[in-house]
Amino acid sequence: MASLAILEPMQVFVRQPDETILTWLEERRRNGLDRWDEVWNGVLHVVPPPSYAHQSFGGRLFAALRPVVSARGFDIAYEVGVFLHRGKDKPYRVPDLAIASAANISERGIEARAEIVIELLSPDDKSREKFGSYAECGIDEVWLVDPMSRAIEIYVLRVSTYERQDERSDGTLWSPSLQLALSVVAGPLLRLEWATGATEI
């Protein structure tokens, strides 16, 4: 049986969950509270729900990206499981947003290969600890976005590690997968610019 790590608001590690914990986990599953949980190397990470600001910004980012993603022939999903190995239930990660081609989408989620995963940063965030798993899947880009400041980091996979994209001369960051320029403007707002349009969120 997998070990259990509970991350709310303190960290607790239980190697062999008893009936009380198993009942609690089943209740979380029934109520849909486990949708942010992840399994890392056989350890279940139970994560508290994100804030309203986090979710609100995530929804606006989803809406802004959807037409750009569709034009590139991909699809975008909110809080979907990215399963590291096709056909196996574990391990998996649950980024805030994931962009993938139809060939890598199944009923349960994304099967290993996504084009981009987007993590919205939270207090005590562990998104950078997922980079090894995302590289193992061959995910081309990882975006880290702060929902409050709109600060964004873009990492591009080079062989087996991620390299952080430097700002271009115009102050924007470039997403090769989406052919999209991103920058933070007054507000703060995140500005997205592509060949046929632009928006700010």
GROMACS .gro file of N, CA and C in nm, residues 42 61 92 97 115 187:
model
   18
   42GLY      N    1   0.508   0.660  -0.501
   42GLY     CA    2   0.434   0.578  -0.407
   42GLY      C    3   0.383   0.651  -0.285
   61LEU      N    4  -0.697   3.240  -1.723
   61LEU     CA    5  -0.586   3.197  -1.807
   61LEU      C    6  -0.630   3.086  -1.903
   92TYR      N    7   0.138   0.996  -1.075
   92TYR     CA    8   0.075   1.099  -1.156
   92TYR      C    9   0.095   1.235  -1.090
   97LEU      N   10  -0.303   2.360  -1.518
   97LEU     CA   11  -0.346   2.353  -1.658
   97LEU      C   12  -0.250   2.263  -1.733
  115GLU      N   13   0.225   1.885  -2.407
  115GLU     CA   14   0.307   1.988  -2.469
  115GLU      C   15   0.355   2.088  -2.364
  187GLY      N   16  -0.097   4.671  -1.355
  187GLY     CA   17  -0.221   4.613  -1.303
  187GLY      C   18  -0.202   4.546  -1.167
   0.00000   0.00000   0.00000
